[in-house]
Amino acid sequence: MEAIGRYRILGELGRGAMGVVYRAQDTTIGREVAIKTIRLSEFTDDAERQRLRDRLFREAQSAGLLSHPGIVTIYDVAEEGDIAYIAMECVDGPTLDRLITTDPPDGALVLSLLSQTAAALDFAHKRGIVHRDIKPANIMIHEGRNAKITDFGVARLQSLQMTQAGSLVGTPNYMSPEQIQGHAVDGRSDQFSLAVIAYELLTGEKPFAAESIAALAYRIAREKPEDVHQLNPTVDWPVNTVLQRGLAKAPADRYPTCSDFAFALENACRSCRRWRPLPPGASQQMATVAGTPAPKLVPPARVTQPDLRDATPAPGSEAAPTPAPRFLRVLRLLTALMLAVGLAAALVITGLRYLDERRDAAVTAAVSPGSGTEDPGATGAPKPSAMPQAELPGDNTTGPTLEPQPDEPTSAVTTPPAPGSPPEPDETATPGTRLVTNPPGALLVVDGSSDLSCQAPCTLALSKGRHTLAATLDGYRRTLRILEIPKEDEIFLNLDRSSGTVMIRSEPPGAAIFINGDARSERTPAMLTLPVGRYTLDLVWEGRRESQDVQVKDAAITNVAIAFPAR
């Protein structure tokens, strides 16, 4: 193709499901533009084709009124032969999806691009225009830092083409639950799509993925995505809270505007020290690195003492030494120096611990009746004089010993607390975390340990830090939750009943639906969510009834198609 309308074709920019995108020049004013062509011949019915053409022109004209730096400007819409085309601003730069794979943006650029995109979407939403197809491929990056949304006015036609063909064009990873179920959409649908992009930018993974479009549609409509901090340990629970709200199934549960979402996400990310986004596929490696325990520092005395015991003879235990090579003398000197340092450290630590114990014992003796009269030997506990002392290898003499004075209550060191007195606090344990489920009775297991399990409602004493809580109950889906102790002292889990989706179609459409004899408000075509089990499905159309048994499986989609015989 050399030209279309008044535009001279300069080259091809890309191909899509509906046509080709060209770089072109407006021969009237010399401006370079991008031409998106749409093959109306894809629609075989003449009346339908005309209706869609009219809708395309109306949508493009409405989108042409959007003058915003974050939106690719539409200049013209026209038709030539069986091809409709839109002339729009030509942006020099990659799309966001290409940038993600070739040169992943850093944290500051990620937040900036999301904020710019959100502002542009809000601008359109205030004028009653919804994009309906927000995804990385429709966000252009100009000059490496400016986001521009493209394809306003085209997405609606694409959705109509999907309906006409009876199948989805491409993979709807970024569609909102209401959109994928065919319900009415508003600006909050675009916000959901923006939250999907944000999730992908932060973790390198899409929140919803499946091997088939039917399974993907189910997950978008019914399942909660994995917590973001499980995939990217550099971010914490505030980021997950913001993303989960942006990805809420019900539009009313999301943020009022896209900018509100972007602002909340930016604040949450900045609250995490050293956070960073992950490139595609990096979450698995990140999880492995994060799960590797840090190396522990070993006290020098414990490492060197066994070797030095063999290398250094006890004083006076050998005859006059024979002259040794110089390097042996240096080695012995270094050995003695290291030993002295280790001994000094051991003495200081031992002394401090002992003084702390004596101080605590004195307090216990003062507040516990009879604590000073008990015989330490009766309890079998070691006396203070039996405390291990650091000593030179091969030498029976010790450093200064910290012995209690005769007038001090030595038994207080090992006296057990009096009956009813509170136990000594554990620095790593918490008073207890209250665990509640709806419905109650779920088996709760923390960190996969049977020692940390109970039946809800219950209370578990958990150490400080991050834990994984698993809840299982017959008839309900297994639920996982990350706990932050001691940030959370009470956990409430709302369990989802095990259920599946039944997609019902009839020919002709509009049949009434009955499940086990009970009438439903929906008419075919319809998508129903039912608890796991076996059902009798009845469709009634113009007084005729067709029945079919349906088996609903957990997290599965069952397709039912019933055709009423012609009269």
XYZ file of C-alpha atoms in Angstrom:
567
model
C 0.000 0.000 0.000
C 1.470 3.347 -1.094
C -1.236 5.689 0.142
C -4.587 5.768 1.894
C -6.730 8.850 1.627
C -4.503 11.921 1.713
C -1.800 10.067 3.647
C 1.346 8.751 1.967
C 2.560 5.484 3.514
C 6.185 5.662 4.721
C 6.466 2.225 6.290
C 4.856 -0.378 8.512
C 4.929 0.037 12.292
C 3.173 -3.162 13.322
C 0.308 -5.578 12.860
C -2.623 -6.299 15.110
C -5.679 -8.527 15.243
C -7.773 -6.068 13.229
C -5.317 -4.590 10.758
C -1.951 -2.951 10.101
C -0.429 0.186 11.620
C 1.558 2.361 9.216
C 3.853 5.344 9.539
C 2.518 7.927 7.108
C 2.690 11.584 6.151
C -0.220 13.961 5.814
C 0.362 15.353 2.324
C -1.734 18.428 3.109
C 0.281 19.828 6.017
C 3.343 17.558 5.980
C 2.749 16.158 9.475
C 3.937 12.631 10.230
C 1.188 10.415 11.627
C 0.421 6.818 12.526
C -2.382 5.189 10.532
C -4.294 2.339 12.160
C -6.308 0.396 9.604
C -9.337 -1.708 10.492
C -10.725 -4.308 8.079
C -14.488 -3.901 8.088
C -14.668 -6.892 5.739
C -14.208 -9.064 8.830
C -17.918 -8.461 9.480
C -19.910 -10.413 6.907
C -23.365 -8.986 7.616
C -23.889 -5.695 5.754
C -26.166 -4.174 8.399
C -23.808 -5.182 11.182
C -20.818 -3.809 9.285
C -22.550 -0.449 8.784
C -23.550 -0.285 12.435
C -19.997 -0.996 13.553
C -18.600 1.537 11.099
C -20.914 4.212 12.508
C -19.944 3.296 16.047
C -16.244 3.445 15.175
C -16.653 6.941 13.778
C -18.561 8.109 16.861
C -16.000 6.591 19.242
C -13.061 8.042 17.320
C -14.690 11.461 17.181
C -15.274 11.395 20.936
C -11.701 10.274 21.584
C -10.506 13.031 19.245
C -11.754 15.557 21.793
C -9.250 14.244 24.362
C -6.414 16.747 24.316
C -4.021 15.571 27.023
C -0.229 15.096 27.071
C -0.715 11.519 28.263
C -3.075 10.500 25.442
C -2.106 9.891 21.822
C -4.074 12.491 19.863
C -6.510 11.346 17.163
C -6.425 13.619 14.100
C -8.784 12.006 11.637
C -11.057 9.035 10.956
C -12.104 7.986 7.462
C -12.959 5.047 5.219
C -11.550 3.823 1.924
C -13.047 0.747 0.309
C -13.564 -1.936 2.955
C -10.919 -0.413 5.234
C -11.622 2.158 7.921
C -8.634 3.986 9.306
C -7.705 6.359 12.093
C -4.907 8.912 11.752
C -3.245 9.654 15.068
C -0.177 11.179 16.653
C 3.005 9.262 15.816
C 5.001 8.609 18.990
C 8.700 7.852 18.737
C 9.455 5.241 21.360
C 8.667 1.687 22.399
C 5.506 0.374 23.957
C 5.588 -0.459 27.644
C 5.449 -4.196 26.988
C 8.559 -3.972 24.811
C 10.303 -1.809 27.416
C 9.552 -4.380 30.120
C 11.299 -7.148 28.199
C 14.246 -5.193 26.741
C 15.072 -2.512 29.322
C 13.008 -2.929 32.523
C 12.390 0.477 34.172
C 13.697 1.265 37.644
C 11.474 2.010 40.617
C 11.265 5.774 40.088
C 10.310 5.381 36.425
C 7.730 2.692 37.239
C 5.937 5.003 39.683
C 6.170 7.925 37.254
C 4.718 5.958 34.326
C 1.862 4.619 36.459
C 1.072 8.106 37.777
C 1.087 9.614 34.266
C -1.145 6.850 32.914
C -3.560 7.240 35.832
C -3.846 11.000 35.272
C -4.570 10.500 31.568
C -7.241 7.891 32.314
C -8.941 10.130 34.875
C -8.976 12.929 32.291
C -10.852 10.661 29.869
C -13.172 9.255 32.531
C -14.318 12.748 33.553
C -15.437 13.202 29.949
C -17.360 9.941 29.929
C -14.841 7.963 27.864
C -13.589 4.547 29.035
C -10.629 2.954 27.274
C -11.569 -0.725 27.906
C -8.225 -2.101 26.729
C -5.502 -0.733 29.015
C -2.446 -2.968 28.686
C 1.328 -2.459 28.254
C 1.006 -2.734 24.460
C -1.291 0.324 24.457
C 1.039 2.546 26.499
C 3.748 4.270 24.460
C 6.934 5.547 26.118
C 8.046 8.825 24.547
C 11.608 10.062 25.064
C 12.190 7.299 27.592
C 10.095 8.819 30.359
C 6.682 10.048 29.143
C 3.683 7.694 29.025
C 1.084 8.119 26.282
C -2.045 5.967 26.021
C -2.993 4.883 22.528
C -6.037 3.203 20.954
C -8.750 5.350 22.538
C -11.790 4.824 20.333
C -10.601 1.475 18.988
C -11.028 -0.795 22.009
C -14.837 -0.614 21.848
C -14.799 -1.895 18.281
C -12.453 -4.704 19.277
C -14.846 -5.801 22.010
C -17.680 -5.793 19.504
C -15.607 -7.907 17.136
C -15.068 -10.414 19.943
C -18.816 -10.679 20.454
C -19.449 -11.045 16.743
C -16.871 -13.811 16.359
C -18.019 -15.576 19.511
C -14.500 -15.798 20.927
C -11.874 -13.601 22.516
C -9.224 -11.964 20.359
C -5.888 -12.437 22.125
C -5.457 -13.176 25.819
C -7.537 -10.984 28.173
C -4.944 -10.843 30.980
C -5.727 -7.199 31.715
C -9.542 -7.275 31.555
C -11.590 -6.463 34.632
C -14.019 -9.027 36.112
C -17.046 -7.020 34.987
C -15.674 -6.660 31.470
C -14.797 -10.318 31.030
C -18.314 -11.257 32.168
C -19.928 -8.892 29.676
C -21.264 -6.399 32.232
C -21.341 -2.618 31.892
C -18.000 -0.922 32.596
C -16.873 2.502 33.772
C -13.568 4.110 34.691
C -12.995 1.626 37.506
C -12.574 -1.099 34.899
C -9.574 0.807 33.511
C -8.268 1.113 37.076
C -8.338 -2.672 37.451
C -6.323 -3.001 34.234
C -3.829 -0.412 35.510
C -3.480 -2.389 38.757
C -2.710 -5.525 36.727
C 0.069 -3.602 34.957
C 1.415 -2.333 38.292
C 1.435 -5.871 39.707
C 3.340 -7.098 36.659
C 5.872 -4.255 36.845
C 6.589 -4.942 40.527
C 6.812 -8.739 40.396
C 7.659 -9.635 36.809
C 4.540 -11.860 36.818
C 0.924 -11.317 35.802
C -1.562 -11.637 38.687
C -3.808 -13.903 36.633
C -2.435 -16.588 34.342
C -3.862 -19.818 32.962
C -3.389 -22.245 30.099
C -6.808 -21.563 28.588
C -8.935 -18.472 28.149
C -11.819 -20.100 30.032
C -9.627 -20.805 33.056
C -8.157 -17.297 32.852
C -11.624 -15.766 32.788
C -12.555 -17.744 35.876
C -9.485 -16.604 37.787
C -10.030 -12.967 36.913
C -13.678 -13.154 37.953
C -13.322 -15.324 41.068
C -9.802 -15.811 42.404
C -7.559 -13.543 44.442
C -4.030 -13.062 43.062
C -0.972 -14.138 45.025
C 0.264 -11.590 47.545
C 2.796 -9.355 45.842
C 5.362 -9.551 48.667
C 5.521 -13.318 48.215
C 6.886 -12.750 44.709
C 8.964 -9.648 45.451
C 10.430 -9.675 48.979
C 11.710 -6.095 48.576
C 8.158 -4.789 49.050
C 6.011 -5.246 52.132
C 2.357 -5.637 53.064
C 1.337 -1.969 52.450
C 2.068 -2.442 48.735
C 0.017 -5.637 48.701
C -2.887 -3.865 50.414
C -2.989 -1.168 47.726
C -2.728 -3.628 44.831
C -5.391 -5.945 46.240
C -7.789 -3.009 46.478
C -7.038 -1.963 42.905
C -7.661 -5.585 41.855
C -10.901 -5.930 43.831
C -13.561 -7.987 42.068
C -16.319 -5.453 42.742
C -15.788 -1.995 41.178
C -17.179 -0.334 44.318
C -14.320 -1.821 46.366
C -11.625 -0.132 44.256
C -10.242 3.388 44.591
C -12.479 6.289 43.517
C -10.064 7.291 40.736
C -7.003 5.903 38.989
C -4.886 8.718 40.441
C -5.981 7.752 43.954
C -4.711 4.248 43.256
C -1.393 5.458 41.804
C -0.835 7.876 44.703
C -1.525 5.183 47.313
C 0.802 2.755 45.538
C 3.613 5.317 45.389
C 3.336 6.015 49.129
C 3.277 2.295 49.912
C 6.364 1.613 47.782
C 8.302 4.487 49.310
C 7.541 3.131 52.778
C 9.594 0.028 51.888
C 13.330 0.561 52.185
C 15.355 -0.491 49.148
C 12.311 -1.684 47.218
C 12.725 -2.327 43.525
C 10.620 -3.719 40.671
C 11.516 -7.094 39.202
C 12.017 -7.894 35.511
C 9.958 -10.685 33.917
C 10.692 -14.111 35.414
C 12.872 -12.748 38.220
C 10.453 -13.522 41.060
C 11.492 -17.187 41.239
C 15.165 -16.289 41.584
C 14.307 -13.539 44.058
C 12.388 -15.967 46.238
C 15.339 -18.349 46.282
C 17.762 -15.637 47.284
C 15.423 -14.297 49.926
C 14.991 -17.742 51.401
C 18.731 -18.320 51.833
C 19.746 -17.832 55.462
C 22.453 -15.303 56.143
C 25.827 -16.692 57.240
C 26.321 -16.679 60.981
C 29.353 -15.160 62.665
C 31.248 -17.705 64.751
C 33.075 -16.445 67.863
C 36.848 -16.602 67.298
C 37.495 -18.508 70.537
C 35.259 -21.379 69.450
C 36.962 -21.642 66.078
C 40.581 -21.246 67.094
C 40.679 -22.843 70.514
C 40.671 -26.538 69.442
C 43.562 -25.987 67.035
C 45.503 -23.862 69.452
C 45.164 -26.436 72.200
C 47.238 -28.813 70.088
C 49.633 -26.190 68.802
C 50.482 -24.412 72.057
C 52.087 -26.430 74.868
C 51.197 -25.720 78.467
C 53.662 -23.517 80.327
C 56.311 -25.622 82.052
C 55.274 -28.832 80.360
C 58.234 -29.008 77.998
C 61.994 -28.787 78.237
C 63.989 -25.893 76.903
C 62.810 -25.458 73.343
C 65.121 -25.868 70.443
C 65.558 -22.902 68.149
C 62.618 -22.720 65.720
C 62.444 -21.178 62.312
C 61.354 -17.572 62.221
C 57.946 -18.290 60.727
C 57.153 -20.651 63.629
C 58.009 -17.961 66.142
C 55.751 -15.507 64.295
C 52.993 -18.109 64.164
C 53.222 -18.718 67.904
C 53.180 -14.998 68.586
C 50.027 -14.542 66.494
C 48.487 -17.583 68.142
C 49.115 -16.188 71.602
C 47.701 -12.811 70.576
C 44.507 -14.335 69.140
C 44.123 -16.487 72.211
C 44.470 -13.501 74.484
C 41.811 -11.580 72.569
C 39.451 -14.560 72.636
C 40.071 -15.084 76.350
C 39.423 -11.439 77.150
C 36.170 -11.474 75.180
C 35.055 -14.684 76.868
C 35.815 -13.288 80.322
C 33.941 -10.056 79.647
C 30.882 -11.836 78.234
C 30.869 -14.414 81.030
C 31.204 -11.739 83.675
C 28.458 -9.564 82.236
C 26.065 -12.497 81.965
C 26.817 -13.530 85.512
C 26.319 -10.013 86.852
C 22.981 -9.803 85.030
C 21.924 -13.115 86.572
C 22.947 -11.957 90.051
C 21.034 -8.717 89.619
C 17.889 -10.541 88.448
C 18.315 -13.066 91.257
C 18.514 -10.325 93.835
C 15.261 -8.846 92.564
C 13.648 -12.285 92.647
C 14.892 -12.836 96.194
C 13.466 -9.502 97.281
C 9.954 -10.125 95.926
C 9.655 -13.932 96.314
C 9.083 -15.152 99.882
C 11.426 -17.889 101.004
C 13.685 -17.586 98.009
C 16.745 -17.063 100.132
C 16.294 -20.203 102.245
C 16.159 -22.857 99.558
C 19.102 -25.147 99.041
C 20.397 -24.895 95.499
C 21.527 -28.479 95.704
C 17.946 -29.599 96.199
C 16.987 -28.338 92.759
C 19.890 -29.970 91.024
C 20.901 -26.633 89.513
C 24.585 -25.752 89.230
C 26.041 -23.323 91.687
C 27.531 -20.047 90.519
C 30.994 -21.361 91.266
C 30.425 -24.089 88.721
C 30.056 -21.621 85.854
C 32.378 -22.466 82.956
C 35.498 -20.349 82.908
C 37.577 -19.593 79.873
C 41.078 -20.940 80.330
C 44.355 -21.076 78.496
C 44.922 -24.309 76.637
C 46.933 -26.688 78.727
C 46.866 -24.375 81.732
C 44.957 -25.255 84.878
C 44.966 -21.693 86.119
C 42.051 -19.457 85.273
C 41.542 -15.783 84.962
C 39.790 -13.726 87.609
C 36.780 -15.702 88.837
C 33.561 -13.921 89.681
C 32.575 -15.575 92.943
C 29.647 -14.282 95.008
C 30.411 -12.673 98.339
C 29.542 -14.777 101.413
C 26.827 -12.354 102.518
C 25.026 -12.484 99.160
C 22.153 -14.955 98.601
C 23.842 -17.401 96.231
C 20.750 -19.547 96.046
C 18.873 -16.739 94.345
C 20.647 -17.435 91.069
C 19.018 -20.809 90.550
C 15.890 -20.519 92.647
C 12.829 -21.292 90.549
C 10.087 -18.669 90.558
C 7.630 -18.912 93.395
C 4.208 -20.397 92.636
C 2.041 -17.885 90.835
C 4.915 -15.605 89.854
C 5.073 -14.669 86.148
C 7.638 -16.494 83.985
C 10.555 -14.630 82.511
C 9.597 -12.990 79.197
C 10.760 -14.548 75.943
C 12.283 -11.902 73.705
C 11.196 -13.684 70.495
C 7.724 -14.895 71.477
C 4.560 -12.799 71.474
C 1.684 -12.981 73.977
C -0.462 -14.706 71.357
C -2.139 -14.122 68.023
C -5.896 -14.601 67.864
C -6.937 -16.583 64.775
C -10.559 -16.503 63.611
C -12.180 -17.926 60.469
C -15.578 -17.540 58.888
C -17.056 -20.086 59.100
C -15.347 -21.348 62.266
C -13.813 -24.781 62.666
C -11.039 -24.537 60.077
C -7.750 -26.314 60.760
C -5.012 -23.685 60.970
C -1.350 -24.575 60.432
C 1.494 -22.055 60.704
C 4.668 -22.538 58.654
C 3.619 -26.109 57.843
C 4.368 -27.238 61.406
C 1.979 -29.538 63.248
C 3.305 -28.044 66.488
C 1.861 -24.691 65.419
C -1.678 -25.769 64.586
C -5.127 -25.338 66.088
C -8.807 -25.282 65.196
C -10.319 -21.833 64.718
C -11.120 -19.819 66.703
C -7.895 -20.176 68.685
C -4.766 -18.374 69.877
C -1.163 -19.256 69.016
C 2.053 -17.820 70.464
C 4.205 -17.002 67.441
C 7.730 -15.665 67.265
C 8.353 -12.249 65.802
C 8.709 -12.089 62.040
C 6.885 -13.351 58.970
C 4.850 -16.568 58.995
C 2.633 -18.443 56.542
C -0.832 -19.425 57.751
C -2.831 -22.140 55.969
C -6.539 -22.724 56.648
C -8.430 -25.826 55.492
C -12.090 -26.730 55.964
C -14.250 -29.271 54.149
C -16.345 -27.616 51.479
C -14.108 -24.549 51.346
C -10.980 -23.624 49.464
C -7.607 -23.820 51.156
C -6.636 -20.286 52.112
C -3.108 -18.951 52.616
C -2.154 -15.784 54.452
C 1.161 -14.115 55.299
C 1.353 -12.957 58.922
C 3.531 -10.134 60.220
C 4.164 -10.632 63.940
C 3.811 -8.536 66.097
C 2.168 -6.119 63.643
C -0.934 -8.310 63.623
C -2.329 -9.628 66.888
C -5.665 -10.799 65.467
C -6.209 -12.485 62.111
C -9.586 -12.943 60.438
C -9.880 -15.250 57.428
C -13.031 -15.297 55.334
C -13.015 -18.708 53.633
C -14.360 -19.078 50.113
C -16.688 -21.980 49.493
C -15.432 -24.482 46.935
C -17.268 -23.581 43.760
C -17.137 -23.695 40.003
C -18.563 -21.800 37.069
C -21.261 -22.987 34.690
C -21.461 -21.124 31.397
C -24.884 -21.703 29.843
C -25.867 -20.981 26.249
C -29.022 -21.801 24.394
C -30.224 -21.587 20.834
C -32.232 -19.473 20.581
C -31.017 -17.327 23.525
C -33.214 -15.877 26.251
C -34.251 -19.140 27.913
C -35.228 -19.176 31.584
C -32.837 -21.079 33.872
C -33.799 -23.489 36.668
C -31.253 -25.150 38.997
C -32.644 -28.183 40.844
C -36.115 -26.819 40.168
C -35.406 -23.320 41.519
C -35.805 -20.429 39.092
C -32.838 -18.122 38.529
C -33.045 -14.455 37.625
C -30.598 -14.844 34.730
C -31.480 -15.691 31.150
C -29.249 -17.420 28.636
C -26.483 -16.789 27.844
C -25.364 -16.678 31.468
C -22.449 -17.517 33.741
C -23.391 -19.000 37.129
C -21.178 -19.684 40.125
C -22.351 -22.742 42.078
C -20.990 -24.742 45.015
C -19.269 -27.990 44.108
C -21.782 -30.764 43.441
C -24.200 -32.284 40.962
C -27.180 -30.305 39.674
C -30.132 -30.685 37.353
C -30.251 -27.808 34.892
C -33.513 -26.947 33.134
C -33.884 -24.380 30.368
C -37.373 -23.203 29.447
C -38.132 -21.284 26.260
C -41.618 -20.542 24.956
C -43.123 -23.300 27.054
C -40.581 -25.940 26.031
C -38.186 -27.445 28.566
C -34.789 -29.077 28.071
C -32.922 -30.741 30.979
C -29.326 -31.735 31.572
C -27.310 -32.960 34.555
C -24.302 -30.796 35.391
C -21.310 -31.697 37.579
C -19.660 -28.624 39.127
C -16.002 -29.002 40.102
C -13.918 -26.646 42.186
C -12.270 -23.803 40.251
C -13.436 -25.310 36.956
C -15.586 -23.965 34.153
C -18.342 -26.191 32.775
C -19.846 -25.260 29.420
C -23.457 -26.179 28.697
C -25.034 -25.593 25.295
C -28.659 -26.559 24.671
C -30.481 -26.134 21.381
C -34.269 -26.161 21.331
C -35.543 -28.179 18.346
C -37.436 -26.232 15.746
C -41.201 -26.628 15.789
